Amino acid sequence: MTEKTVLNATHRALGARMVDFGGWDMPINYGSQIEEHHAVRRDAGMFDVSHMTVIDLHGARTKDFLRHLVANSVDKLKVHGKALYTCMLNEQGGVIDDLIVYFLGDAHYRLVVNAATRAKDLAWIEQQAAAFGVEVKERPEFAMIAVQGPNARAKVLGLLHAVDRPRIEKLGKFAAAAAQGPHGMPLFVARTGYTGEDGFEIIVPAEHAVALWEALAAAGVAPAGLGARDTLRLEAGMNLYGQDMDETVSPWEANLGWTVALDEGRDFIGRAALEKQKADGVQRVMVGLVLDEKGVLRHGQKVLTANGEGEILSGSFAPTLEKAVAFARIPAGEPGALRVDIRGRELPVRLVKYPFVRDGKPCEGI
């Protein structure tokens, strides 16, 4: 059966086009994906991301457990509320999921993991946690709303209790703190996001989610669907699990080497495989592509290089750039002139460094 977030009726009342997304009935857009994309880039938009999974970890050895579980190092988290982006790997070094870890105390950390991977993530985490005596507690009683865009923070701050505003206004990137929202509702406000814009991701008790959504709308925050979320995150150079990486792909092959901490003396799951792959030489790399001619780059299209064939991972028309961009995984080495096979036509594409868009503007060379 398809699952529904607490905001499902709100989306339908707004006329959203609903789709099945990883087993959840979610809004793909509210009329215009392009307008929703631009609303986030130019002002402020909000996404219902309540389908994502919040997991709290408790126990005296929680830090030891996370040092074992994830490829980035939670030793970097020293201040309450600080967040860390990381991958959770299998023994072969493949990505089980990407997630955010929040430090809430020596014996309390919070994870936010993807929606479609919820069941396997929970099973894997519980299996690994047993040896450390860590309590793994899913928090389905929470909803989550992401508010993103150059004016997003100001619009959220205007809804907070006056006593909380200065503290939340000073919140650094990749950090979170508790605050009171409209009518005193308790919020967990994180300065994180998935669009390349500034903003917050707000965890709120489900019974207050509709009121928060309506307050944000009244403050001028536009509802945006998963369609805009996908083009925004692609422009911002952010991976999508299941499309750009999965359990057969290592962080080296997903351009996520920056999330791997090979700190001395820490034996995390997948480390030996990652070290071997690095020593042997990584055979595949993930790159950014731009199509200057008319056409759209799509997942699964063949990429032709001097070293053999690769494949488009995420690809789409990028509304901010008004051209098609994509991530592709291709054989390592000098690729020569690249072409993409679009329905039998081989079109030239440019190899570029991504992100494609930063702070609402095209990056150099795009």
mmCIF file of C-alpha atoms in Angstrom:
data_model
loop_
_atom_site.group_PDB
_atom_site.id
_atom_site.type_symbol
_atom_site.label_atom_id
_atom_site.label_comp_id
_atom_site.label_asym_id
_atom_site.label_seq_id
_atom_site.Cartn_x
_atom_site.Cartn_y
_atom_site.Cartn_z
ATOM 1 C CA MET A 1 0.000 0.000 0.000
ATOM 2 C CA THR A 2 1.270 3.504 -0.846
ATOM 3 C CA GLU A 3 2.172 5.522 2.234
ATOM 4 C CA LYS A 4 1.067 9.094 2.812
ATOM 5 C CA THR A 5 2.654 11.938 4.728
ATOM 6 C CA VAL A 6 0.595 14.018 7.134
ATOM 7 C CA LEU A 7 0.556 16.763 4.456
ATOM 8 C CA ASN A 8 -1.052 14.575 1.784
ATOM 9 C CA ALA A 9 -4.483 16.235 1.956
ATOM 10 C CA THR A 10 -2.821 19.674 1.903
ATOM 11 C CA HIS A 11 -1.022 18.802 -1.339
ATOM 12 C CA ARG A 12 -4.230 17.577 -2.926
ATOM 13 C CA ALA A 13 -6.118 20.699 -1.836
ATOM 14 C CA LEU A 14 -3.429 22.739 -3.621
ATOM 15 C CA GLY A 15 -4.066 20.765 -6.818
ATOM 16 C CA ALA A 16 -0.768 18.895 -6.747
ATOM 17 C CA ARG A 17 -0.057 16.205 -9.313
ATOM 18 C CA MET A 18 0.703 13.180 -7.145
ATOM 19 C CA VAL A 19 3.020 10.277 -8.020
ATOM 20 C CA ASP A 20 4.347 7.147 -6.371
ATOM 21 C CA PHE A 21 7.843 7.934 -5.084
ATOM 22 C CA GLY A 22 9.546 5.027 -3.379
ATOM 23 C CA GLY A 23 6.207 3.756 -2.093
ATOM 24 C CA TRP A 24 5.008 7.221 -0.999
ATOM 25 C CA ASP A 25 2.185 9.269 -2.561
ATOM 26 C CA MET A 26 4.043 12.538 -3.125
ATOM 27 C CA PRO A 27 3.542 15.787 -5.120
ATOM 28 C CA ILE A 28 5.634 15.970 -8.300
ATOM 29 C CA ASN A 29 4.437 19.561 -8.899
ATOM 30 C CA TYR A 30 1.595 21.959 -8.131
ATOM 31 C CA GLY A 31 1.083 23.045 -11.729
ATOM 32 C CA SER A 32 4.499 24.100 -13.054
ATOM 33 C CA GLN A 33 7.776 22.386 -12.196
ATOM 34 C CA ILE A 34 9.695 25.189 -13.934
ATOM 35 C CA GLU A 35 7.999 27.953 -11.913
ATOM 36 C CA GLU A 36 8.595 26.025 -8.687
ATOM 37 C CA HIS A 37 12.270 25.621 -9.621
ATOM 38 C CA HIS A 38 12.630 29.365 -10.230
ATOM 39 C CA ALA A 39 10.732 30.216 -7.024
ATOM 40 C CA VAL A 40 13.397 28.371 -5.029
ATOM 41 C CA ARG A 41 16.326 29.872 -6.970
ATOM 42 C CA ARG A 42 14.959 33.428 -6.800
ATOM 43 C CA ASP A 43 12.949 33.642 -3.557
ATOM 44 C CA ALA A 44 11.808 30.765 -1.299
ATOM 45 C CA GLY A 45 10.131 27.416 -1.812
ATOM 46 C CA MET A 46 9.129 24.554 0.476
ATOM 47 C CA PHE A 47 9.121 20.803 0.035
ATOM 48 C CA ASP A 48 7.340 18.135 2.030
ATOM 49 C CA VAL A 49 10.154 15.684 2.824
ATOM 50 C CA SER A 50 8.295 13.889 5.598
ATOM 51 C CA HIS A 51 8.823 10.614 3.735
ATOM 52 C CA MET A 52 12.476 10.720 4.775
ATOM 53 C CA THR A 53 13.310 8.682 7.857
ATOM 54 C CA VAL A 54 14.420 10.160 11.176
ATOM 55 C CA ILE A 55 16.292 7.720 13.417
ATOM 56 C CA ASP A 56 17.574 8.492 16.911
ATOM 57 C CA LEU A 57 20.461 6.506 18.373
ATOM 58 C CA HIS A 58 20.951 6.284 22.125
ATOM 59 C CA GLY A 59 23.542 4.581 24.255
ATOM 60 C CA ALA A 60 26.923 5.061 25.889
ATOM 61 C CA ARG A 61 28.735 3.557 22.866
ATOM 62 C CA THR A 62 26.807 5.399 20.137
ATOM 63 C CA LYS A 63 29.883 7.309 18.994
ATOM 64 C CA ASP A 64 31.919 4.087 18.758
ATOM 65 C CA PHE A 65 29.079 2.557 16.763
ATOM 66 C CA LEU A 66 28.966 5.439 14.265
ATOM 67 C CA ARG A 67 32.759 5.385 13.902
ATOM 68 C CA HIS A 68 32.239 1.771 12.749
ATOM 69 C CA LEU A 69 29.072 2.331 10.685
ATOM 70 C CA VAL A 70 29.835 5.285 8.390
ATOM 71 C CA ALA A 71 32.734 6.286 6.121
ATOM 72 C CA ASN A 72 33.036 9.875 7.292
ATOM 73 C CA SER A 73 34.303 10.483 10.820
ATOM 74 C CA VAL A 74 31.867 11.515 13.543
ATOM 75 C CA ASP A 75 34.964 12.583 15.493
ATOM 76 C CA LYS A 76 34.511 15.847 13.563
ATOM 77 C CA LEU A 77 31.259 16.485 15.454
ATOM 78 C CA LYS A 78 32.232 18.322 18.633
ATOM 79 C CA VAL A 79 29.459 20.920 19.048
ATOM 80 C CA HIS A 80 25.834 20.144 19.926
ATOM 81 C CA GLY A 81 23.678 20.248 16.784
ATOM 82 C CA LYS A 82 26.573 19.961 14.322
ATOM 83 C CA ALA A 83 25.794 17.800 11.270
ATOM 84 C CA LEU A 84 27.872 15.536 9.030
ATOM 85 C CA TYR A 85 27.111 14.214 5.538
ATOM 86 C CA THR A 86 28.347 10.676 5.018
ATOM 87 C CA CYS A 87 27.840 7.350 3.270
ATOM 88 C CA MET A 88 26.980 4.052 4.926
ATOM 89 C CA LEU A 89 28.822 1.263 3.103
ATOM 90 C CA ASN A 90 28.659 -2.501 2.761
ATOM 91 C CA GLU A 91 31.767 -4.683 3.156
ATOM 92 C CA GLN A 92 32.497 -4.335 -0.577
ATOM 93 C CA GLY A 93 32.630 -0.542 -0.251
ATOM 94 C CA GLY A 94 29.284 -0.051 -2.055
ATOM 95 C CA VAL A 95 26.937 2.678 -0.875
ATOM 96 C CA ILE A 96 23.976 1.353 1.147
ATOM 97 C CA ASP A 97 22.732 4.921 1.577
ATOM 98 C CA ASP A 98 23.860 8.512 2.035
ATOM 99 C CA LEU A 99 22.669 10.249 5.176
ATOM 100 C CA ILE A 100 23.125 13.133 7.603
ATOM 101 C CA VAL A 101 24.292 12.531 11.183
ATOM 102 C CA TYR A 102 23.465 15.131 13.882
ATOM 103 C CA PHE A 103 25.396 15.274 17.150
ATOM 104 C CA LEU A 104 22.959 15.782 20.023
ATOM 105 C CA GLY A 105 25.156 14.526 22.875
ATOM 106 C CA ASP A 106 27.765 11.900 23.621
ATOM 107 C CA ALA A 107 25.028 9.284 23.954
ATOM 108 C CA HIS A 108 22.521 10.688 21.434
ATOM 109 C CA TYR A 109 22.905 11.118 17.682
ATOM 110 C CA ARG A 110 20.185 11.632 15.056
ATOM 111 C CA LEU A 111 20.248 10.219 11.522
ATOM 112 C CA VAL A 112 18.147 11.338 8.564
ATOM 113 C CA VAL A 113 18.135 8.723 5.791
ATOM 114 C CA ASN A 114 16.409 8.395 2.421
ATOM 115 C CA ALA A 115 12.792 7.343 2.026
ATOM 116 C CA ALA A 116 13.093 4.530 -0.508
ATOM 117 C CA THR A 117 15.898 2.869 1.473
ATOM 118 C CA ARG A 118 14.141 3.034 4.873
ATOM 119 C CA ALA A 119 13.596 -0.690 5.427
ATOM 120 C CA LYS A 120 17.065 -1.851 4.395
ATOM 121 C CA ASP A 121 18.715 1.016 6.258
ATOM 122 C CA LEU A 122 16.900 0.208 9.494
ATOM 123 C CA ALA A 123 17.671 -3.504 9.172
ATOM 124 C CA TRP A 124 21.376 -2.821 8.524
ATOM 125 C CA ILE A 125 21.693 -0.252 11.318
ATOM 126 C CA GLU A 126 19.933 -2.499 13.858
ATOM 127 C CA GLN A 127 22.100 -5.448 12.842
ATOM 128 C CA GLN A 128 25.301 -3.467 13.331
ATOM 129 C CA ALA A 129 24.114 -1.663 16.481
ATOM 130 C CA ALA A 130 23.509 -4.828 18.483
ATOM 131 C CA ALA A 131 27.215 -5.369 19.219
ATOM 132 C CA PHE A 132 27.480 -1.843 20.639
ATOM 133 C CA GLY A 133 24.362 -1.950 22.815
ATOM 134 C CA VAL A 134 22.919 1.053 20.936
ATOM 135 C CA GLU A 135 19.166 1.678 20.904
ATOM 136 C CA VAL A 136 17.871 2.357 17.376
ATOM 137 C CA LYS A 137 14.609 4.287 17.475
ATOM 138 C CA GLU A 138 12.743 5.326 14.320
ATOM 139 C CA ARG A 139 10.769 8.565 14.818
ATOM 140 C CA PRO A 140 7.684 8.293 12.546
ATOM 141 C CA GLU A 141 5.897 10.849 14.714
ATOM 142 C CA PHE A 142 7.962 13.579 13.030
ATOM 143 C CA ALA A 143 7.238 15.347 9.740
ATOM 144 C CA MET A 144 9.856 17.307 7.833
ATOM 145 C CA ILE A 145 9.605 20.437 5.668
ATOM 146 C CA ALA A 146 12.552 21.841 3.683
ATOM 147 C CA VAL A 147 12.459 25.613 3.084
ATOM 148 C CA GLN A 148 15.024 26.693 0.501
ATOM 149 C CA GLY A 149 15.992 29.796 -1.436
ATOM 150 C CA PRO A 150 17.809 33.121 -1.016
ATOM 151 C CA ASN A 151 14.935 34.489 1.113
ATOM 152 C CA ALA A 152 14.085 31.199 2.876
ATOM 153 C CA ARG A 153 15.909 31.878 6.125
ATOM 154 C CA ALA A 154 14.366 35.311 6.571
ATOM 155 C CA LYS A 155 10.862 33.945 6.014
ATOM 156 C CA VAL A 156 11.370 31.110 8.500
ATOM 157 C CA LEU A 157 12.979 33.406 11.074
ATOM 158 C CA GLY A 158 9.907 35.624 10.931
ATOM 159 C CA LEU A 159 7.783 32.724 12.172
ATOM 160 C CA LEU A 160 9.958 31.809 15.141
ATOM 161 C CA HIS A 161 9.444 32.929 18.710
ATOM 162 C CA ALA A 162 11.287 36.208 19.246
ATOM 163 C CA VAL A 163 13.523 34.668 21.887
ATOM 164 C CA ASP A 164 14.820 32.071 19.381
ATOM 165 C CA ARG A 165 15.375 34.290 16.333
ATOM 166 C CA PRO A 166 18.852 35.690 17.089
ATOM 167 C CA ARG A 167 20.178 32.226 17.918
ATOM 168 C CA ILE A 168 18.716 30.564 14.806
ATOM 169 C CA GLU A 169 19.785 33.492 12.618
ATOM 170 C CA LYS A 170 23.388 32.830 13.698
ATOM 171 C CA LEU A 171 23.116 29.097 13.084
ATOM 172 C CA GLY A 172 26.045 28.013 10.909
ATOM 173 C CA LYS A 173 25.755 25.811 7.837
ATOM 174 C CA PHE A 174 25.337 22.118 8.598
ATOM 175 C CA ALA A 175 24.177 22.790 12.145
ATOM 176 C CA ALA A 176 20.826 22.413 13.905
ATOM 177 C CA ALA A 177 19.070 23.688 17.007
ATOM 178 C CA ALA A 178 15.696 23.554 18.721
ATOM 179 C CA ALA A 179 13.327 26.512 18.401
ATOM 180 C CA GLN A 180 9.678 27.431 18.870
ATOM 181 C CA GLY A 181 7.585 27.952 15.762
ATOM 182 C CA PRO A 182 4.095 29.417 15.323
ATOM 183 C CA HIS A 183 1.919 28.965 18.448
ATOM 184 C CA GLY A 184 4.937 27.615 20.308
ATOM 185 C CA MET A 185 5.230 24.413 18.279
ATOM 186 C CA PRO A 186 8.582 22.667 18.922
ATOM 187 C CA LEU A 187 10.918 22.635 15.917
ATOM 188 C CA PHE A 188 14.293 21.064 15.134
ATOM 189 C CA VAL A 189 15.755 23.573 12.678
ATOM 190 C CA ALA A 190 18.737 22.445 10.576
ATOM 191 C CA ARG A 191 20.637 24.697 8.180
ATOM 192 C CA THR A 192 20.936 21.984 5.577
ATOM 193 C CA GLY A 193 19.291 21.349 2.232
ATOM 194 C CA TYR A 194 19.313 19.643 -1.129
ATOM 195 C CA THR A 195 18.943 22.479 -3.626
ATOM 196 C CA GLY A 196 22.215 24.416 -3.495
ATOM 197 C CA GLU A 197 20.376 27.339 -1.913
ATOM 198 C CA ASP A 198 20.532 28.517 1.664
ATOM 199 C CA GLY A 199 17.658 27.588 3.931
ATOM 200 C CA PHE A 200 16.479 25.182 6.582
ATOM 201 C CA GLU A 201 15.232 21.641 6.878
ATOM 202 C CA ILE A 202 12.731 21.612 9.738
ATOM 203 C CA ILE A 203 11.704 18.538 11.700
ATOM 204 C CA VAL A 204 8.331 19.109 13.361
ATOM 205 C CA PRO A 205 5.912 16.871 15.298
ATOM 206 C CA ALA A 206 3.427 15.550 12.717
ATOM 207 C CA GLU A 207 0.432 17.123 14.487
ATOM 208 C CA HIS A 208 1.904 20.594 13.807
ATOM 209 C CA ALA A 209 3.049 20.019 10.216
ATOM 210 C CA VAL A 210 -0.050 21.378 8.473
ATOM 211 C CA ALA A 211 -0.047 24.523 10.627
ATOM 212 C CA LEU A 212 3.643 25.088 9.886
ATOM 213 C CA TRP A 213 3.087 24.560 6.138
ATOM 214 C CA GLU A 214 0.201 27.062 6.159
ATOM 215 C CA ALA A 215 2.227 29.606 8.141
ATOM 216 C CA LEU A 216 5.087 29.293 5.661
ATOM 217 C CA ALA A 217 2.665 29.745 2.747
ATOM 218 C CA ALA A 218 1.228 32.851 4.412
ATOM 219 C CA ALA A 219 4.801 34.161 4.751
ATOM 220 C CA GLY A 220 5.249 33.880 0.989
ATOM 221 C CA VAL A 221 7.005 30.517 0.688
ATOM 222 C CA ALA A 222 5.889 28.726 -2.491
ATOM 223 C CA PRO A 223 5.090 25.000 -2.426
ATOM 224 C CA ALA A 224 7.434 23.007 -4.668
ATOM 225 C CA GLY A 225 7.227 19.386 -5.733
ATOM 226 C CA LEU A 226 9.712 16.594 -6.187
ATOM 227 C CA GLY A 227 10.188 17.536 -9.859
ATOM 228 C CA ALA A 228 11.723 20.884 -8.965
ATOM 229 C CA ARG A 229 13.659 19.296 -6.137
ATOM 230 C CA ASP A 230 15.324 16.980 -8.673
ATOM 231 C CA THR A 231 16.374 19.685 -11.151
ATOM 232 C CA LEU A 232 17.575 21.933 -8.302
ATOM 233 C CA ARG A 233 19.758 19.250 -6.734
ATOM 234 C CA LEU A 234 21.151 18.233 -10.140
ATOM 235 C CA GLU A 235 22.129 21.839 -10.907
ATOM 236 C CA ALA A 236 23.723 21.990 -7.437
ATOM 237 C CA GLY A 237 25.773 18.845 -8.146
ATOM 238 C CA MET A 238 24.174 16.641 -5.508
ATOM 239 C CA ASN A 239 23.871 12.891 -5.896
ATOM 240 C CA LEU A 240 20.562 11.024 -5.883
ATOM 241 C CA TYR A 241 20.634 7.598 -4.275
ATOM 242 C CA GLY A 242 19.538 4.813 -6.624
ATOM 243 C CA GLN A 243 20.417 6.847 -9.702
ATOM 244 C CA ASP A 244 23.947 8.160 -9.131
ATOM 245 C CA MET A 245 25.043 5.551 -6.595
ATOM 246 C CA ASP A 246 23.948 2.284 -5.102
ATOM 247 C CA GLU A 247 25.426 -0.788 -3.434
ATOM 248 C CA THR A 248 27.557 -1.585 -6.512
ATOM 249 C CA VAL A 249 29.198 1.853 -6.526
ATOM 250 C CA SER A 250 31.893 3.072 -4.131
ATOM 251 C CA PRO A 251 32.270 6.697 -2.956
ATOM 252 C CA TRP A 252 35.371 6.959 -5.196
ATOM 253 C CA GLU A 253 33.174 6.134 -8.209
ATOM 254 C CA ALA A 254 30.386 8.514 -7.125
ATOM 255 C CA ASN A 255 32.613 11.582 -6.716
ATOM 256 C CA LEU A 256 32.088 11.362 -2.963
ATOM 257 C CA GLY A 257 35.693 10.741 -1.976
ATOM 258 C CA TRP A 258 35.502 13.969 0.061
ATOM 259 C CA THR A 259 33.080 12.208 2.431
ATOM 260 C CA VAL A 260 35.514 9.376 3.189
ATOM 261 C CA ALA A 261 37.768 9.837 6.236
ATOM 262 C CA LEU A 262 40.630 7.326 6.266
ATOM 263 C CA ASP A 263 41.578 8.422 9.765
ATOM 264 C CA GLU A 264 44.186 6.327 11.516
ATOM 265 C CA GLY A 265 42.972 3.464 13.652
ATOM 266 C CA ARG A 266 39.301 3.561 12.604
ATOM 267 C CA ASP A 267 38.070 0.337 11.010
ATOM 268 C CA PHE A 268 34.713 1.307 9.471
ATOM 269 C CA ILE A 269 32.630 -1.060 7.370
ATOM 270 C CA GLY A 270 33.909 -1.036 3.774
ATOM 271 C CA ARG A 271 37.260 0.569 4.597
ATOM 272 C CA ALA A 272 39.406 -2.364 3.445
ATOM 273 C CA ALA A 273 37.574 -2.505 0.102
ATOM 274 C CA LEU A 274 37.937 1.257 -0.392
ATOM 275 C CA GLU A 275 41.651 1.158 0.357
ATOM 276 C CA LYS A 276 42.166 -1.730 -2.065
ATOM 277 C CA GLN A 277 40.201 0.000 -4.808
ATOM 278 C CA LYS A 278 42.210 3.166 -4.323
ATOM 279 C CA ALA A 279 45.522 1.270 -4.370
ATOM 280 C CA ASP A 280 44.551 -0.710 -7.487
ATOM 281 C CA GLY A 281 43.267 2.385 -9.275
ATOM 282 C CA VAL A 282 39.613 3.360 -9.600
ATOM 283 C CA GLN A 283 38.311 2.145 -12.962
ATOM 284 C CA ARG A 284 35.215 4.385 -13.268
ATOM 285 C CA VAL A 285 34.699 8.065 -12.520
ATOM 286 C CA MET A 286 31.643 10.293 -12.245
ATOM 287 C CA VAL A 287 31.722 13.463 -14.342
ATOM 288 C CA GLY A 288 29.531 16.404 -15.274
ATOM 289 C CA LEU A 289 28.285 16.891 -18.840
ATOM 290 C CA VAL A 290 26.671 19.808 -20.664
ATOM 291 C CA LEU A 291 24.755 19.469 -23.920
ATOM 292 C CA ASP A 292 24.956 22.732 -25.884
ATOM 293 C CA GLU A 293 22.753 21.501 -28.714
ATOM 294 C CA LYS A 294 19.012 20.967 -28.435
ATOM 295 C CA GLY A 295 18.066 17.769 -26.657
ATOM 296 C CA VAL A 296 17.668 16.328 -23.189
ATOM 297 C CA LEU A 297 20.096 14.093 -21.354
ATOM 298 C CA ARG A 298 18.346 11.195 -19.604
ATOM 299 C CA HIS A 299 19.303 8.403 -17.237
ATOM 300 C CA GLY A 300 20.541 5.327 -19.093
ATOM 301 C CA GLN A 301 21.750 7.027 -22.291
ATOM 302 C CA LYS A 302 25.069 5.723 -23.587
ATOM 303 C CA VAL A 303 28.153 7.970 -23.310
ATOM 304 C CA LEU A 304 30.896 7.306 -25.874
ATOM 305 C CA THR A 305 34.508 8.007 -24.846
ATOM 306 C CA ALA A 306 37.995 7.164 -26.109
ATOM 307 C CA ASN A 307 38.220 4.556 -23.347
ATOM 308 C CA GLY A 308 34.903 2.840 -23.957
ATOM 309 C CA GLU A 309 31.267 3.369 -23.068
ATOM 310 C CA GLY A 310 29.838 5.093 -20.033
ATOM 311 C CA GLU A 311 26.285 5.922 -18.990
ATOM 312 C CA ILE A 312 24.199 8.955 -18.060
ATOM 313 C CA LEU A 313 23.156 8.760 -14.397
ATOM 314 C CA SER A 314 21.036 11.826 -13.517
ATOM 315 C CA GLY A 315 20.217 14.004 -16.499
ATOM 316 C CA SER A 316 17.666 16.720 -17.160
ATOM 317 C CA PHE A 317 16.913 20.090 -18.671
ATOM 318 C CA ALA A 318 18.320 22.607 -16.176
ATOM 319 C CA PRO A 319 15.862 25.543 -15.891
ATOM 320 C CA THR A 320 18.448 27.988 -14.487
ATOM 321 C CA LEU A 321 20.817 27.281 -17.401
ATOM 322 C CA GLU A 322 18.201 26.629 -20.085
ATOM 323 C CA LYS A 323 20.192 23.663 -21.383
ATOM 324 C CA ALA A 324 20.565 19.985 -20.564
ATOM 325 C CA VAL A 325 23.115 18.812 -17.988
ATOM 326 C CA ALA A 326 23.929 15.419 -16.543
ATOM 327 C CA PHE A 327 26.115 13.297 -14.345
ATOM 328 C CA ALA A 328 27.712 10.331 -16.113
ATOM 329 C CA ARG A 329 29.894 7.442 -15.021
ATOM 330 C CA ILE A 330 32.618 6.780 -17.582
ATOM 331 C CA PRO A 331 35.848 4.751 -17.755
ATOM 332 C CA ALA A 332 38.776 6.453 -15.997
ATOM 333 C CA GLY A 333 41.496 8.112 -18.077
ATOM 334 C CA GLU A 334 41.592 10.832 -20.723
ATOM 335 C CA PRO A 335 38.137 10.471 -22.354
ATOM 336 C CA GLY A 336 38.768 12.352 -25.609
ATOM 337 C CA ALA A 337 35.801 13.969 -27.367
ATOM 338 C CA LEU A 338 32.618 12.853 -25.625
ATOM 339 C CA ARG A 339 29.343 12.020 -27.347
ATOM 340 C CA VAL A 340 25.958 10.902 -26.060
ATOM 341 C CA ASP A 341 23.738 8.504 -27.960
ATOM 342 C CA ILE A 342 20.232 10.011 -27.982
ATOM 343 C CA ARG A 343 17.872 7.716 -29.867
ATOM 344 C CA GLY A 344 20.551 6.730 -32.359
ATOM 345 C CA ARG A 345 21.988 10.264 -32.811
ATOM 346 C CA GLU A 346 25.448 10.867 -31.414
ATOM 347 C CA LEU A 347 25.556 14.424 -30.032
ATOM 348 C CA PRO A 348 28.730 16.071 -28.668
ATOM 349 C CA VAL A 349 28.750 16.955 -24.957
ATOM 350 C CA ARG A 350 31.212 18.979 -22.902
ATOM 351 C CA LEU A 351 32.958 17.555 -19.862
ATOM 352 C CA VAL A 352 32.699 20.099 -17.016
ATOM 353 C CA LYS A 353 33.360 20.396 -13.338
ATOM 354 C CA TYR A 354 30.178 20.595 -11.305
ATOM 355 C CA PRO A 355 28.169 22.021 -9.523
ATOM 356 C CA PHE A 356 26.522 23.555 -12.557
ATOM 357 C CA VAL A 357 24.829 26.351 -10.540
ATOM 358 C CA ARG A 358 25.932 28.076 -7.344
ATOM 359 C CA ASP A 359 24.095 30.847 -5.486
ATOM 360 C CA GLY A 360 21.512 30.969 -8.237
ATOM 361 C CA LYS A 361 24.056 31.631 -10.996
ATOM 362 C CA PRO A 362 25.794 29.410 -13.593
ATOM 363 C CA CYS A 363 29.253 28.300 -12.473
ATOM 364 C CA GLU A 364 32.292 29.274 -14.528
ATOM 365 C CA GLY A 365 32.701 27.200 -17.648
ATOM 366 C CA ILE A 366 29.104 25.994 -17.744
#
